[in-house]
PDB file of C-alpha atoms in Angstrom:
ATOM      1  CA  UNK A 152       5.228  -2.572 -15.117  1.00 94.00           C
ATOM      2  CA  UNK A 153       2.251  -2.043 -16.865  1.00 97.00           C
ATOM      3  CA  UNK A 154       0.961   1.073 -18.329  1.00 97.00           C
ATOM      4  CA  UNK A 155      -2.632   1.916 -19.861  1.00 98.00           C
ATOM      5  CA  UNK A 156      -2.774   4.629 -22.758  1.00 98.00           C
ATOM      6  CA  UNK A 157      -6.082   5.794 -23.690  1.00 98.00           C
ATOM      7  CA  UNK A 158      -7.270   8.726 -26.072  1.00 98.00           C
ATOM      8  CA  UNK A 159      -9.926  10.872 -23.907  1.00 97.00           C
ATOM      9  CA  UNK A 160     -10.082  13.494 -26.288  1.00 96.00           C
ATOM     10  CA  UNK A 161      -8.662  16.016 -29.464  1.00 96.00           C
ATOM     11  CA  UNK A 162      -5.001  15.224 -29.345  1.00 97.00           C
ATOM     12  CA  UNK A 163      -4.380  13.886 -26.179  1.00 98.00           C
ATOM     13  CA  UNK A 164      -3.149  11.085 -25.332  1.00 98.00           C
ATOM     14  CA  UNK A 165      -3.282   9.565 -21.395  1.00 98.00           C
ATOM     15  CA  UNK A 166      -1.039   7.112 -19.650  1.00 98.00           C
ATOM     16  CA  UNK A 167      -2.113   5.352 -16.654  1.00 98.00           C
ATOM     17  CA  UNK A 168      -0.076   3.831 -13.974  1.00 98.00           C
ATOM     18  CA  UNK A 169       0.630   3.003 -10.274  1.00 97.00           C
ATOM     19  CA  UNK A 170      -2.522   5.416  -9.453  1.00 97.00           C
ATOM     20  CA  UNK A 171      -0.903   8.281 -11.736  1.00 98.00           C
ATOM     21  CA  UNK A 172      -2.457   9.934 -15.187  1.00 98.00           C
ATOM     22  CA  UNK A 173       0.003  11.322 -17.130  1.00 98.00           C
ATOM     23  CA  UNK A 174      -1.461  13.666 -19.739  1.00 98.00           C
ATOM     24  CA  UNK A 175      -0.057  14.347 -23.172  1.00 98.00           C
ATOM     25  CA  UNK A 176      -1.573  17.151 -25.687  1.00 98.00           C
ATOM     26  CA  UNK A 177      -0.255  18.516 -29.257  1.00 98.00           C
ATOM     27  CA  UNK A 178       0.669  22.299 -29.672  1.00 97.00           C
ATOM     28  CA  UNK A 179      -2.698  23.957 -31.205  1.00 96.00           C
ATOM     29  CA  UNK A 180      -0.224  24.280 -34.501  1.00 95.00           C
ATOM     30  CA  UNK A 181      -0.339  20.095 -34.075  1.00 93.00           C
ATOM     31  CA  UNK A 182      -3.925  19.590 -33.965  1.00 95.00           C
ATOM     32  CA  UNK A 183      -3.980  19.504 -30.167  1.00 96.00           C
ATOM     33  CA  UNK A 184      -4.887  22.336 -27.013  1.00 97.00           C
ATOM     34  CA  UNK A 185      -1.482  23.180 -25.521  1.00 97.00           C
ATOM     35  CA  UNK A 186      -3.260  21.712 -22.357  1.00 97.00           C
ATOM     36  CA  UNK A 187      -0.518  19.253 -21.768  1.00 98.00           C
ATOM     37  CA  UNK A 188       3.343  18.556 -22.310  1.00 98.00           C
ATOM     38  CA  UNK A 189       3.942  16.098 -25.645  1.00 98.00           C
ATOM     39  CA  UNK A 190       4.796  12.844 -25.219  1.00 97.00           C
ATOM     40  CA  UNK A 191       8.505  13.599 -26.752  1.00 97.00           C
ATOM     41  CA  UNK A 192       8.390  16.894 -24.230  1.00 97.00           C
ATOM     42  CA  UNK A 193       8.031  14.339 -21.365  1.00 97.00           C
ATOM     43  CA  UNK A 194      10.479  11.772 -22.534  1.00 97.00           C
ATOM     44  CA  UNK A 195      13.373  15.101 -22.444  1.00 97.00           C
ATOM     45  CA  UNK A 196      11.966  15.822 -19.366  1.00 98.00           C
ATOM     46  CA  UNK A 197      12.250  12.644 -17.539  1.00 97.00           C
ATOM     47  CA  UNK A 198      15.932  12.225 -18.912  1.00 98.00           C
ATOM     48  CA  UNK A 199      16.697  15.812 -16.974  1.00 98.00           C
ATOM     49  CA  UNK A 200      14.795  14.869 -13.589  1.00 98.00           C
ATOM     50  CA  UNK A 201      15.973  11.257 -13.343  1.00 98.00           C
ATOM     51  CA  UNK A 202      19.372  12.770 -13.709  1.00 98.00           C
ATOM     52  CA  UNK A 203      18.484  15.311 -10.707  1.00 98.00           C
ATOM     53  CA  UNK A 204      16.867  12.411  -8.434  1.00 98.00           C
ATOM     54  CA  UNK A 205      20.448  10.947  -8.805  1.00 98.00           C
ATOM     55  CA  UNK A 206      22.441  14.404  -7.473  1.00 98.00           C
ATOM     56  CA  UNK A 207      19.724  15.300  -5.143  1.00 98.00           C
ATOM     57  CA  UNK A 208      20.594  11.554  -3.834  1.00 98.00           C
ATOM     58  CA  UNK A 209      24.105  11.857  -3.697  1.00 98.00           C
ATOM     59  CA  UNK A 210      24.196  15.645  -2.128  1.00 98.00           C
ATOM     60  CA  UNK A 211      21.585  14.168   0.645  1.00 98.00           C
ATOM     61  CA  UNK A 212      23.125  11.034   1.354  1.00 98.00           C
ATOM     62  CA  UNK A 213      26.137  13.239   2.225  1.00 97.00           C
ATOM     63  CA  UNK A 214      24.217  16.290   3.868  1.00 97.00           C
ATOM     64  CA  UNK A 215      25.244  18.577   1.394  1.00 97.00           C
ATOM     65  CA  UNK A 216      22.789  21.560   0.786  1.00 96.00           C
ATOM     66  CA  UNK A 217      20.977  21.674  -2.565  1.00 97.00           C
ATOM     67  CA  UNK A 218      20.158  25.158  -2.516  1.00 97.00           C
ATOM     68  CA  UNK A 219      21.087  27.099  -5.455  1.00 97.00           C
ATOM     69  CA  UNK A 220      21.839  23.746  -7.384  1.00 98.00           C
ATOM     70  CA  UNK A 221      19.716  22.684 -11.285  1.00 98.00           C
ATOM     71  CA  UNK A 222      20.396  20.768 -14.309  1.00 98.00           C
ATOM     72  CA  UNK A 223      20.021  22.635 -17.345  1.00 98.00           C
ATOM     73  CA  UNK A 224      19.078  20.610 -19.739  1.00 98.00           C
ATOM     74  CA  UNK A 225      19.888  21.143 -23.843  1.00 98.00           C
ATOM     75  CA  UNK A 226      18.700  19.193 -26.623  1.00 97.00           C
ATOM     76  CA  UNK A 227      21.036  19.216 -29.833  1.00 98.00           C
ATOM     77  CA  UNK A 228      18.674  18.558 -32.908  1.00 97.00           C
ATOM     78  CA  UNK A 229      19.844  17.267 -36.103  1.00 97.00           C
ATOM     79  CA  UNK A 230      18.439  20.290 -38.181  1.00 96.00           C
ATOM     80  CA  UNK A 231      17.826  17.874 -41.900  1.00 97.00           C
ATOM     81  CA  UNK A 232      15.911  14.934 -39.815  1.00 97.00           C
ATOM     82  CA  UNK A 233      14.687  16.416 -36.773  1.00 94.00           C
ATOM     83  CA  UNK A 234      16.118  13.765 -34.433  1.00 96.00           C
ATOM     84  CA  UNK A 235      18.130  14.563 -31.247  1.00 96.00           C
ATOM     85  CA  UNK A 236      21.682  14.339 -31.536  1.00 96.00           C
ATOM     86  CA  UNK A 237      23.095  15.300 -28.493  1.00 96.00           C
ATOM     87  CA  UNK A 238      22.426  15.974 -25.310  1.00 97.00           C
ATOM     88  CA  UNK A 239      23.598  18.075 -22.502  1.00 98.00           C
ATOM     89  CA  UNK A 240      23.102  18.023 -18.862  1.00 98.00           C
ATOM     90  CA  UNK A 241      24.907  20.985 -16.842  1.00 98.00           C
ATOM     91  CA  UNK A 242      24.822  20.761 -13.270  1.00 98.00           C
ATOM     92  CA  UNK A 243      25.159  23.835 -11.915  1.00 98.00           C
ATOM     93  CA  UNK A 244      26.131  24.846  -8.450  1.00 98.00           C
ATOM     94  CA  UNK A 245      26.738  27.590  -6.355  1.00 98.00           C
ATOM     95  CA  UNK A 246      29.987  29.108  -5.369  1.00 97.00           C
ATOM     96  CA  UNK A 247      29.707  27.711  -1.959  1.00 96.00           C
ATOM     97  CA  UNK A 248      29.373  23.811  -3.021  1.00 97.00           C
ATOM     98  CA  UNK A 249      32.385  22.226  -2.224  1.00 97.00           C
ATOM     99  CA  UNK A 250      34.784  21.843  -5.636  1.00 97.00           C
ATOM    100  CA  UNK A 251      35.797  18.230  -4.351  1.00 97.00           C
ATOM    101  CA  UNK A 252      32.200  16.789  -5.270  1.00 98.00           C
ATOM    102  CA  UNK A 253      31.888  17.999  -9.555  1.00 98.00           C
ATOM    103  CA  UNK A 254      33.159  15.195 -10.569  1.00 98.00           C
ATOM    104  CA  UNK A 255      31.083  12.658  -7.931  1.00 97.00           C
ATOM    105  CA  UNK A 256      27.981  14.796  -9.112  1.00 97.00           C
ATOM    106  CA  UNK A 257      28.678  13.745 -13.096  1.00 98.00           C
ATOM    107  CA  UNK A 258      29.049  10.408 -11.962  1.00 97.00           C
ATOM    108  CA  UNK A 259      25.923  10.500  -9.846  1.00 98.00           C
ATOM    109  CA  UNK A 260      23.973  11.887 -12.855  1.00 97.00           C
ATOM    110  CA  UNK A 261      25.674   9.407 -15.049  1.00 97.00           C
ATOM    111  CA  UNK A 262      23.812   6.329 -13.466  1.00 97.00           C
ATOM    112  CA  UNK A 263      20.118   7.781 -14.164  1.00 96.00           C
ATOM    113  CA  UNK A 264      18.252   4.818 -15.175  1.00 97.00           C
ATOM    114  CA  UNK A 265      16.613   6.723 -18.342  1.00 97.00           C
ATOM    115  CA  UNK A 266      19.637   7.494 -19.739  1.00 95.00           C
ATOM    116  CA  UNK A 267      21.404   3.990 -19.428  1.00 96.00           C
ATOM    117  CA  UNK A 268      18.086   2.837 -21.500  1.00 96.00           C
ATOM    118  CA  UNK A 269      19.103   5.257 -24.062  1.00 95.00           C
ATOM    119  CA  UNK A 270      22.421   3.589 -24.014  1.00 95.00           C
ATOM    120  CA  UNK A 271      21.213   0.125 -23.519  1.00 96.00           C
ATOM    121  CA  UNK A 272      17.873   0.055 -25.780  1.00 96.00           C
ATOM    122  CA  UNK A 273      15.467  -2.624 -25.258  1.00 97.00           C
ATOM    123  CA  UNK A 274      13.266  -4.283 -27.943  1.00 97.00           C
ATOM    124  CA  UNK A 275      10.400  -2.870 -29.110  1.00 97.00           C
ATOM    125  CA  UNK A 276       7.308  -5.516 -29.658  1.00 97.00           C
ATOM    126  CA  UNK A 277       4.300  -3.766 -31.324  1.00 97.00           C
ATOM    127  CA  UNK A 278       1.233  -5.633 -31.834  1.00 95.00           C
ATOM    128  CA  UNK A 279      -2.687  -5.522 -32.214  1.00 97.00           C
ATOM    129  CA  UNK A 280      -5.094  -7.619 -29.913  1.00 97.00           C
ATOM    130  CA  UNK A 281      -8.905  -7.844 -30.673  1.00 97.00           C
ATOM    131  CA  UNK A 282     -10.526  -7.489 -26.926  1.00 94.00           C
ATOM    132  CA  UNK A 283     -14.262  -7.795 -26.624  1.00 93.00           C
TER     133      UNK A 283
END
């Protein structure tokens, strides 16, 4: 996969793929407009939704309703460096969703593909290229 960032303007900062822009800003406190998420902002958020792709998967491959069901997600941040420490996804159901599944819907969470990358981290290989 191959992604193209590009800096269109202020603080923001663009990624390009598979037909899709996805637009980053700064807080106006950072420099930026507030017209967009920040990159970190995005990277939380696409630990939470790939988590939900995974339930809303399991409940539909077994016709389960999702009505009434959403991950809250918290971040636990390391107050003296900033840096996330922890954090926690509660899946949260209605009364009516059948008690037999919690466990099936950790496990179904469990296997989002973001947060195995987290677990598993690939190598990072930074470099500069002079294109004409």
């Amino acid at each position: 996969m191959e992604l193209v960032i590009d800096f269109p303007g202020g603080a923001r900062v663009d990624a390009h793929f598979n037909g899709f822009t996805v637009a980053t800003d700064q807080p106006a406190a950072g420099g930026g407009d507030n017209s967009a998420p920040t990159p970190f902002a995005l990277f939380l958020a696409s630990i939470g939704t790939c988590a939900g792709i995974y339930v809303l998967g399991f409940c539909k491959q077994r016709q389960l309703p999702t009505e009434g069901i959403r991950i809250v997600q918290t971040v636990h941040t390391d107050r003296a460096t900033g840096m996330t420490e922890k954090i926690d996804l509660e899946i949260q159901v209605p009364p009516s969703f059948p008690e037999k599944y919690y466990d099936a819907l950790i496990r179904s969470a469990d296997q989002c593909k973001v947060k195995k990358t987290l677990e598993y981290p690939p190598a990072f290989n930074v470099y500069t290229k002079v294109v004409v």
